[in-house]
């Protein structure tokens, strides 16, 4: 079996265990698939959100400007779902791993559900913001809520109004047509460029610039371990591509190194 950088797409748990034991810096790059088993729909799976709805109408900047009520209704329903969801075994396994390697294990996520934080991860870079933050596009006022008290502050019948300048507030997430938060992006590039192992978990790798981060890891000769039940367009970049669900295989991999 070839193995590292030999583009071996099967996987051998012992080999991956040795790689982890001999590596220093880790990035868990995650997408919607890692939260699927928490009941949060993905976007591009057969049952994904963008198979049912048009993202241009529900998750773009211009849609928010023209119909903020529709966008808030869409986000209120997703906030409700996330409030009722639980983090799963994949989130908690990554949280435990981070505990064993303080300062050397980071999560770089495209997800806005904050389930990594509920799974114990502290070092989380949110490339697309998060669903429990709000921002005013006029005066820049920002507020972060915990999922447990979000709906004590908002009434789903109403569009939230900025207490400072009385303009409409927006969920503090990156909508299509918007830029990623620069500090989050710069941190994500730095971490990806310095890691020895990048787990690429639950992402179709369809959306840029997030999908360029594995290239930064490859440039640093990192080992890329993809966990996704389906093939993605970037399979040729991966050293290992594990066709399993994250909440099943990730705890198994980390258990092999007693985590
Ligand atoms: N474990 C691991 N991966 C899974 C699982 C699972 N249990 N279930 C599904 N997947 C995989 C799917 O095969 C798919 O490749 O998760 C991936 C989800 O892909 P997308 O739905 O495209 O989600 P993501 O890659 O995170 O999308 C990126 O697009 O719409 C924007 O802002 C949105 O952040 C999102 C971005
Ligand atoms: Zn304001």
mmCIF file of C-alpha atoms and ligand atoms in Angstrom:
data_model
loop_
_atom_site.group_PDB
_atom_site.id
_atom_site.type_symbol
_atom_site.label_atom_id
_atom_site.label_comp_id
_atom_site.label_asym_id
_atom_site.label_seq_id
_atom_site.Cartn_x
_atom_site.Cartn_y
_atom_site.Cartn_z
ATOM 1 C CA UNK A 1 0.000 0.000 0.000
ATOM 2 C CA UNK A 2 1.458 3.369 -0.945
ATOM 3 C CA UNK A 3 0.395 5.690 1.858
ATOM 4 C CA UNK A 4 1.669 9.156 2.583
ATOM 5 C CA UNK A 5 1.693 11.449 -0.429
ATOM 6 C CA UNK A 6 1.259 8.280 -2.457
ATOM 7 C CA UNK A 7 -2.414 9.234 -2.758
ATOM 8 C CA UNK A 8 -3.610 6.066 -1.147
ATOM 9 C CA UNK A 9 -7.337 6.497 -0.872
ATOM 10 C CA UNK A 10 -8.023 3.515 1.334
ATOM 11 C CA UNK A 11 -6.925 3.925 4.914
ATOM 12 C CA UNK A 12 -5.052 1.988 7.506
ATOM 13 C CA UNK A 13 -5.864 2.997 11.063
ATOM 14 C CA UNK A 14 -2.395 2.061 12.346
ATOM 15 C CA UNK A 15 -0.737 4.176 9.701
ATOM 16 C CA UNK A 16 -2.942 7.184 10.493
ATOM 17 C CA UNK A 17 -2.281 6.621 14.215
ATOM 18 C CA UNK A 18 1.495 6.791 13.571
ATOM 19 C CA UNK A 19 1.092 9.967 11.487
ATOM 20 C CA UNK A 20 -0.838 11.657 14.283
ATOM 21 C CA UNK A 21 1.688 10.535 16.909
ATOM 22 C CA UNK A 22 4.571 11.897 14.839
ATOM 23 C CA UNK A 23 2.934 15.216 13.951
ATOM 24 C CA UNK A 24 2.870 18.494 15.810
ATOM 25 C CA UNK A 25 0.235 20.912 14.423
ATOM 26 C CA UNK A 26 -3.296 19.916 13.421
ATOM 27 C CA UNK A 27 -6.170 21.633 11.605
ATOM 28 C CA UNK A 28 -9.687 20.181 11.487
ATOM 29 C CA UNK A 29 -11.201 21.862 8.418
ATOM 30 C CA UNK A 30 -14.948 21.207 8.575
ATOM 31 C CA UNK A 31 -18.125 21.709 6.583
ATOM 32 C CA UNK A 32 -21.829 21.020 7.002
ATOM 33 C CA UNK A 33 -21.390 17.233 6.831
ATOM 34 C CA UNK A 34 -19.879 17.103 10.323
ATOM 35 C CA UNK A 35 -23.158 18.454 11.752
ATOM 36 C CA UNK A 36 -25.455 16.315 9.627
ATOM 37 C CA UNK A 37 -25.803 13.667 12.320
ATOM 38 C CA UNK A 38 -26.808 16.399 14.745
ATOM 39 C CA UNK A 39 -29.854 16.911 12.545
ATOM 40 C CA UNK A 40 -28.536 20.007 10.760
ATOM 41 C CA UNK A 41 -29.106 19.668 6.998
ATOM 42 C CA UNK A 42 -26.171 20.094 4.644
ATOM 43 C CA UNK A 43 -26.419 22.281 1.544
ATOM 44 C CA UNK A 44 -25.499 20.122 -1.447
ATOM 45 C CA UNK A 45 -26.452 16.590 -0.414
ATOM 46 C CA UNK A 46 -29.530 15.124 -2.120
ATOM 47 C CA UNK A 47 -31.606 16.317 0.871
ATOM 48 C CA UNK A 48 -29.555 19.517 1.265
ATOM 49 C CA UNK A 49 -30.918 23.041 1.695
ATOM 50 C CA UNK A 50 -29.796 24.222 -1.747
ATOM 51 C CA UNK A 51 -31.617 21.310 -3.352
ATOM 52 C CA UNK A 52 -34.882 22.758 -1.988
ATOM 53 C CA UNK A 53 -34.222 26.496 -1.878
ATOM 54 C CA UNK A 54 -32.384 28.990 -4.061
ATOM 55 C CA UNK A 55 -29.402 30.352 -2.064
ATOM 56 C CA UNK A 56 -29.524 33.561 -4.113
ATOM 57 C CA UNK A 57 -33.022 34.188 -2.736
ATOM 58 C CA UNK A 58 -32.362 33.103 0.877
ATOM 59 C CA UNK A 59 -28.685 33.558 1.651
ATOM 60 C CA UNK A 60 -27.297 36.403 -0.444
ATOM 61 C CA UNK A 61 -26.538 40.005 0.443
ATOM 62 C CA UNK A 62 -28.824 41.379 -2.257
ATOM 63 C CA UNK A 63 -31.692 39.142 -1.072
ATOM 64 C CA UNK A 64 -31.204 40.485 2.464
ATOM 65 C CA UNK A 65 -31.352 44.081 1.233
ATOM 66 C CA UNK A 66 -34.475 43.503 -0.836
ATOM 67 C CA UNK A 67 -36.365 41.222 1.550
ATOM 68 C CA UNK A 68 -34.877 41.161 5.071
ATOM 69 C CA UNK A 69 -38.031 39.626 6.562
ATOM 70 C CA UNK A 70 -37.754 36.522 4.324
ATOM 71 C CA UNK A 71 -34.087 36.113 5.207
ATOM 72 C CA UNK A 72 -34.786 36.532 8.911
ATOM 73 C CA UNK A 73 -37.585 33.930 8.714
ATOM 74 C CA UNK A 74 -35.097 31.540 7.054
ATOM 75 C CA UNK A 75 -32.464 32.197 9.710
ATOM 76 C CA UNK A 76 -34.938 32.095 12.602
ATOM 77 C CA UNK A 77 -35.929 28.579 11.488
ATOM 78 C CA UNK A 78 -32.246 27.541 11.325
ATOM 79 C CA UNK A 79 -31.524 29.123 14.721
ATOM 80 C CA UNK A 80 -34.448 27.154 16.186
ATOM 81 C CA UNK A 81 -33.080 23.929 14.675
ATOM 82 C CA UNK A 82 -29.568 24.538 15.996
ATOM 83 C CA UNK A 83 -30.895 25.430 19.467
ATOM 84 C CA UNK A 84 -32.630 22.034 19.598
ATOM 85 C CA UNK A 85 -29.629 20.138 18.144
ATOM 86 C CA UNK A 86 -26.879 18.418 20.106
ATOM 87 C CA UNK A 87 -23.240 18.228 19.101
ATOM 88 C CA UNK A 88 -22.260 14.716 17.961
ATOM 89 C CA UNK A 89 -19.373 12.300 18.528
ATOM 90 C CA UNK A 90 -17.274 13.973 15.825
ATOM 91 C CA UNK A 91 -17.499 17.395 17.494
ATOM 92 C CA UNK A 92 -16.676 15.991 20.939
ATOM 93 C CA UNK A 93 -13.783 13.853 19.631
ATOM 94 C CA UNK A 94 -12.176 16.970 18.140
ATOM 95 C CA UNK A 95 -12.778 18.832 21.417
ATOM 96 C CA UNK A 96 -11.018 16.057 23.370
ATOM 97 C CA UNK A 97 -8.141 15.991 20.870
ATOM 98 C CA UNK A 98 -7.646 19.756 21.228
ATOM 99 C CA UNK A 99 -7.402 19.287 25.002
ATOM 100 C CA UNK A 100 -4.471 16.905 24.564
ATOM 101 C CA UNK A 101 -2.622 19.325 22.254
ATOM 102 C CA UNK A 102 -3.233 22.803 23.635
ATOM 103 C CA UNK A 103 -2.310 25.481 21.097
ATOM 104 C CA UNK A 104 -1.479 22.899 18.426
ATOM 105 C CA UNK A 105 -4.943 21.816 17.306
ATOM 106 C CA UNK A 106 -7.424 24.191 15.643
ATOM 107 C CA UNK A 107 -10.820 23.973 14.027
ATOM 108 C CA UNK A 108 -11.337 25.994 10.847
ATOM 109 C CA UNK A 109 -15.019 25.678 10.074
ATOM 110 C CA UNK A 110 -17.394 26.855 7.350
ATOM 111 C CA UNK A 111 -20.264 26.021 9.701
ATOM 112 C CA UNK A 112 -22.244 28.705 11.525
ATOM 113 C CA UNK A 113 -23.872 26.393 14.113
ATOM 114 C CA UNK A 114 -21.240 26.661 16.903
ATOM 115 C CA UNK A 115 -21.548 22.899 17.533
ATOM 116 C CA UNK A 116 -17.746 22.651 17.659
ATOM 117 C CA UNK A 117 -17.755 24.957 20.669
ATOM 118 C CA UNK A 118 -20.509 22.878 22.277
ATOM 119 C CA UNK A 119 -18.357 19.829 21.597
ATOM 120 C CA UNK A 120 -15.527 21.316 23.659
ATOM 121 C CA UNK A 121 -13.387 22.999 20.988
ATOM 122 C CA UNK A 122 -12.087 26.430 22.000
ATOM 123 C CA UNK A 123 -9.732 27.194 19.155
ATOM 124 C CA UNK A 124 -12.374 27.647 16.438
ATOM 125 C CA UNK A 125 -12.032 29.915 13.391
ATOM 126 C CA UNK A 126 -15.503 30.623 11.972
ATOM 127 C CA UNK A 127 -14.921 31.464 8.306
ATOM 128 C CA UNK A 128 -18.601 32.226 7.680
ATOM 129 C CA UNK A 129 -19.504 33.799 11.043
ATOM 130 C CA UNK A 130 -22.104 32.249 13.302
ATOM 131 C CA UNK A 131 -25.879 32.120 13.505
ATOM 132 C CA UNK A 132 -26.136 33.459 17.076
ATOM 133 C CA UNK A 133 -24.266 36.677 16.335
ATOM 134 C CA UNK A 134 -25.961 39.793 14.993
ATOM 135 C CA UNK A 135 -24.468 42.807 13.270
ATOM 136 C CA UNK A 136 -25.694 46.234 12.153
ATOM 137 C CA UNK A 137 -24.513 46.946 8.593
ATOM 138 C CA UNK A 138 -24.798 50.709 9.188
ATOM 139 C CA UNK A 139 -23.133 51.429 12.532
ATOM 140 C CA UNK A 140 -21.272 48.127 12.899
ATOM 141 C CA UNK A 141 -22.818 47.255 16.268
ATOM 142 C CA UNK A 142 -22.201 43.536 16.980
ATOM 143 C CA UNK A 143 -23.682 41.327 19.643
ATOM 144 C CA UNK A 144 -22.984 37.651 20.338
ATOM 145 C CA UNK A 145 -25.603 35.474 22.042
ATOM 146 C CA UNK A 146 -25.432 31.998 23.456
ATOM 147 C CA UNK A 147 -27.789 29.527 21.747
ATOM 148 C CA UNK A 148 -29.468 28.908 25.101
ATOM 149 C CA UNK A 149 -30.740 32.482 25.468
ATOM 150 C CA UNK A 150 -30.939 33.621 21.836
ATOM 151 C CA UNK A 151 -34.726 33.492 21.671
ATOM 152 C CA UNK A 152 -35.050 35.387 24.954
ATOM 153 C CA UNK A 153 -33.720 38.365 23.021
ATOM 154 C CA UNK A 154 -35.526 38.026 19.720
ATOM 155 C CA UNK A 155 -39.160 37.843 18.675
ATOM 156 C CA UNK A 156 -39.541 35.686 15.553
ATOM 157 C CA UNK A 157 -42.418 37.862 14.337
ATOM 158 C CA UNK A 158 -40.152 40.871 14.004
ATOM 159 C CA UNK A 159 -37.022 41.934 12.117
ATOM 160 C CA UNK A 160 -34.499 42.965 14.812
ATOM 161 C CA UNK A 161 -33.666 46.681 14.876
ATOM 162 C CA UNK A 162 -30.343 48.177 15.906
ATOM 163 C CA UNK A 163 -30.624 49.763 19.378
ATOM 164 C CA UNK A 164 -27.913 52.275 18.402
ATOM 165 C CA UNK A 165 -29.008 53.589 15.001
ATOM 166 C CA UNK A 166 -32.445 51.938 14.486
ATOM 167 C CA UNK A 167 -31.416 50.269 11.225
ATOM 168 C CA UNK A 168 -32.212 46.602 10.469
ATOM 169 C CA UNK A 169 -29.865 44.077 12.103
ATOM 170 C CA UNK A 170 -28.467 41.097 10.153
ATOM 171 C CA UNK A 171 -27.395 37.617 11.332
ATOM 172 C CA UNK A 172 -23.602 37.852 11.690
ATOM 173 C CA UNK A 173 -22.980 35.243 8.992
ATOM 174 C CA UNK A 174 -21.249 35.612 5.625
ATOM 175 C CA UNK A 175 -23.953 35.660 2.964
ATOM 176 C CA UNK A 176 -23.207 35.030 -0.705
ATOM 177 C CA UNK A 177 -21.755 38.202 -2.296
ATOM 178 C CA UNK A 178 -20.117 39.106 1.050
ATOM 179 C CA UNK A 179 -16.463 39.002 2.085
ATOM 180 C CA UNK A 180 -15.175 36.611 4.750
ATOM 181 C CA UNK A 181 -14.076 38.303 7.986
ATOM 182 C CA UNK A 182 -10.447 39.246 7.254
ATOM 183 C CA UNK A 183 -9.014 38.272 10.640
ATOM 184 C CA UNK A 184 -10.692 34.842 10.480
ATOM 185 C CA UNK A 185 -9.392 34.340 6.928
ATOM 186 C CA UNK A 186 -5.831 35.388 7.800
ATOM 187 C CA UNK A 187 -5.790 33.071 10.835
ATOM 188 C CA UNK A 188 -7.169 30.200 8.731
ATOM 189 C CA UNK A 189 -4.454 30.684 6.091
ATOM 190 C CA UNK A 190 -1.727 30.858 8.751
ATOM 191 C CA UNK A 191 -2.948 27.705 10.539
ATOM 192 C CA UNK A 192 -3.366 25.796 7.239
ATOM 193 C CA UNK A 193 0.125 26.867 6.113
ATOM 194 C CA UNK A 194 1.683 25.674 9.379
ATOM 195 C CA UNK A 195 -0.132 22.393 9.973
ATOM 196 C CA UNK A 196 1.394 18.913 9.666
ATOM 197 C CA UNK A 197 -2.004 17.201 9.397
ATOM 198 C CA UNK A 198 -5.252 18.631 8.008
ATOM 199 C CA UNK A 199 -8.436 16.644 8.527
ATOM 200 C CA UNK A 200 -10.921 17.703 5.822
ATOM 201 C CA UNK A 201 -14.291 16.700 7.205
ATOM 202 C CA UNK A 202 -17.793 16.967 5.765
ATOM 203 C CA UNK A 203 -17.257 19.513 3.022
ATOM 204 C CA UNK A 204 -18.051 19.292 -0.697
ATOM 205 C CA UNK A 205 -15.206 21.812 -1.125
ATOM 206 C CA UNK A 206 -17.426 23.735 -3.524
ATOM 207 C CA UNK A 207 -17.187 27.197 -2.011
ATOM 208 C CA UNK A 208 -14.209 29.518 -2.232
ATOM 209 C CA UNK A 209 -12.121 30.878 -0.752
ATOM 210 C CA UNK A 210 -12.610 28.257 2.020
ATOM 211 C CA UNK A 211 -11.870 25.445 -0.465
ATOM 212 C CA UNK A 212 -8.381 26.831 -1.124
ATOM 213 C CA UNK A 213 -7.216 26.123 2.445
ATOM 214 C CA UNK A 214 -6.250 22.473 1.755
ATOM 215 C CA UNK A 215 -3.802 23.825 -0.858
ATOM 216 C CA UNK A 216 -2.028 25.847 1.843
ATOM 217 C CA UNK A 217 -1.678 22.648 3.873
ATOM 218 C CA UNK A 218 -0.336 20.716 0.866
ATOM 219 C CA UNK A 219 2.222 23.506 0.282
ATOM 220 C CA UNK A 220 3.429 22.841 3.824
ATOM 221 C CA UNK A 221 3.721 19.107 2.974
ATOM 222 C CA UNK A 222 0.940 18.328 5.433
ATOM 223 C CA UNK A 223 -0.854 14.995 5.355
ATOM 224 C CA UNK A 224 -4.470 15.489 4.237
ATOM 225 C CA UNK A 225 -7.039 13.087 5.675
ATOM 226 C CA UNK A 226 -10.505 13.526 4.187
ATOM 227 C CA UNK A 227 -13.590 12.107 5.916
ATOM 228 C CA UNK A 228 -16.634 12.141 3.660
ATOM 229 C CA UNK A 229 -19.041 9.366 2.631
ATOM 230 C CA UNK A 230 -18.959 10.846 -0.902
ATOM 231 C CA UNK A 231 -16.164 11.625 -3.321
ATOM 232 C CA UNK A 232 -15.257 15.318 -3.578
ATOM 233 C CA UNK A 233 -13.630 17.256 -6.426
ATOM 234 C CA UNK A 234 -10.398 17.546 -4.463
ATOM 235 C CA UNK A 235 -9.808 13.810 -3.942
ATOM 236 C CA UNK A 236 -6.506 13.974 -5.816
ATOM 237 C CA UNK A 237 -5.185 16.338 -3.135
ATOM 238 C CA UNK A 238 -5.958 13.935 -0.300
ATOM 239 C CA UNK A 239 -3.457 11.444 1.129
ATOM 240 C CA UNK A 240 -6.324 9.501 2.646
ATOM 241 C CA UNK A 241 -9.979 9.725 1.691
ATOM 242 C CA UNK A 242 -12.137 7.867 4.200
ATOM 243 C CA UNK A 243 -15.614 7.054 2.906
ATOM 244 C CA UNK A 244 -17.275 7.075 6.297
ATOM 245 C CA UNK A 245 -19.473 9.354 8.365
ATOM 246 C CA UNK A 246 -17.529 11.693 10.630
ATOM 247 C CA UNK A 247 -19.272 10.798 13.876
ATOM 248 C CA UNK A 248 -18.454 7.125 13.241
ATOM 249 C CA UNK A 249 -14.832 7.148 12.133
ATOM 250 C CA UNK A 250 -13.335 10.190 13.839
ATOM 251 C CA UNK A 251 -13.828 8.850 17.396
ATOM 252 C CA UNK A 252 -12.360 5.521 16.168
ATOM 253 C CA UNK A 253 -9.249 7.214 14.732
ATOM 254 C CA UNK A 254 -8.684 9.304 17.866
ATOM 255 C CA UNK A 255 -9.412 6.328 20.118
ATOM 256 C CA UNK A 256 -6.516 4.527 18.433
ATOM 257 C CA UNK A 257 -4.299 7.149 20.095
ATOM 258 C CA UNK A 258 -6.218 6.863 23.365
ATOM 259 C CA UNK A 259 -8.341 10.009 22.985
HETATM 260 N N1 LIG B 1 -19.878 12.829 7.709
HETATM 261 C C1 LIG B 1 -18.991 13.469 6.892
HETATM 262 N N2 LIG B 1 -19.365 14.102 5.748
HETATM 263 C C2 LIG B 1 -20.666 14.079 5.426
HETATM 264 C C3 LIG B 1 -21.649 13.424 6.206
HETATM 265 C C4 LIG B 1 -21.199 12.779 7.388
HETATM 266 N N3 LIG B 1 -22.062 12.137 8.193
HETATM 267 N N4 LIG B 1 -22.869 13.574 5.596
HETATM 268 C C5 LIG B 1 -22.643 14.292 4.473
HETATM 269 N N5 LIG B 1 -21.335 14.586 4.357
HETATM 270 C C6 LIG B 1 -20.654 15.353 3.304
HETATM 271 C C7 LIG B 1 -21.340 15.339 1.964
HETATM 272 O O1 LIG B 1 -20.921 14.223 1.196
HETATM 273 C C8 LIG B 1 -20.848 16.666 1.342
HETATM 274 O O2 LIG B 1 -19.651 16.449 0.593
HETATM 275 O O3 LIG B 1 -20.675 16.711 3.715
HETATM 276 C C9 LIG B 1 -20.534 17.539 2.557
HETATM 277 C C10 LIG B 1 -21.445 18.740 2.704
HETATM 278 O O4 LIG B 1 -21.218 19.582 1.594
HETATM 279 P P1 LIG B 1 -22.052 20.944 1.483
HETATM 280 O O5 LIG B 1 -23.482 20.676 1.754
HETATM 281 O O6 LIG B 1 -21.675 21.597 0.193
HETATM 282 O O7 LIG B 1 -21.530 21.820 2.715
HETATM 283 P P2 LIG B 1 -20.213 22.694 2.806
HETATM 284 O O8 LIG B 1 -19.105 22.092 2.012
HETATM 285 O O9 LIG B 1 -19.969 22.966 4.230
HETATM 286 O O10 LIG B 1 -20.689 24.065 2.097
HETATM 287 C C11 LIG B 1 -19.805 25.162 2.169
HETATM 288 O O11 LIG B 1 -21.532 26.564 1.224
HETATM 289 O O12 LIG B 1 -23.679 27.377 1.091
HETATM 290 C C12 LIG B 1 -22.445 27.590 1.616
HETATM 291 O O13 LIG B 1 -22.102 28.878 3.519
HETATM 292 C C13 LIG B 1 -22.482 27.603 3.111
HETATM 293 O O14 LIG B 1 -20.656 27.064 4.607
HETATM 294 C C14 LIG B 1 -21.434 26.572 3.520
HETATM 295 C C15 LIG B 1 -20.598 26.435 2.267
HETATM 296 ZN ZN1 LIG B 2 -26.724 50.317 14.017
#
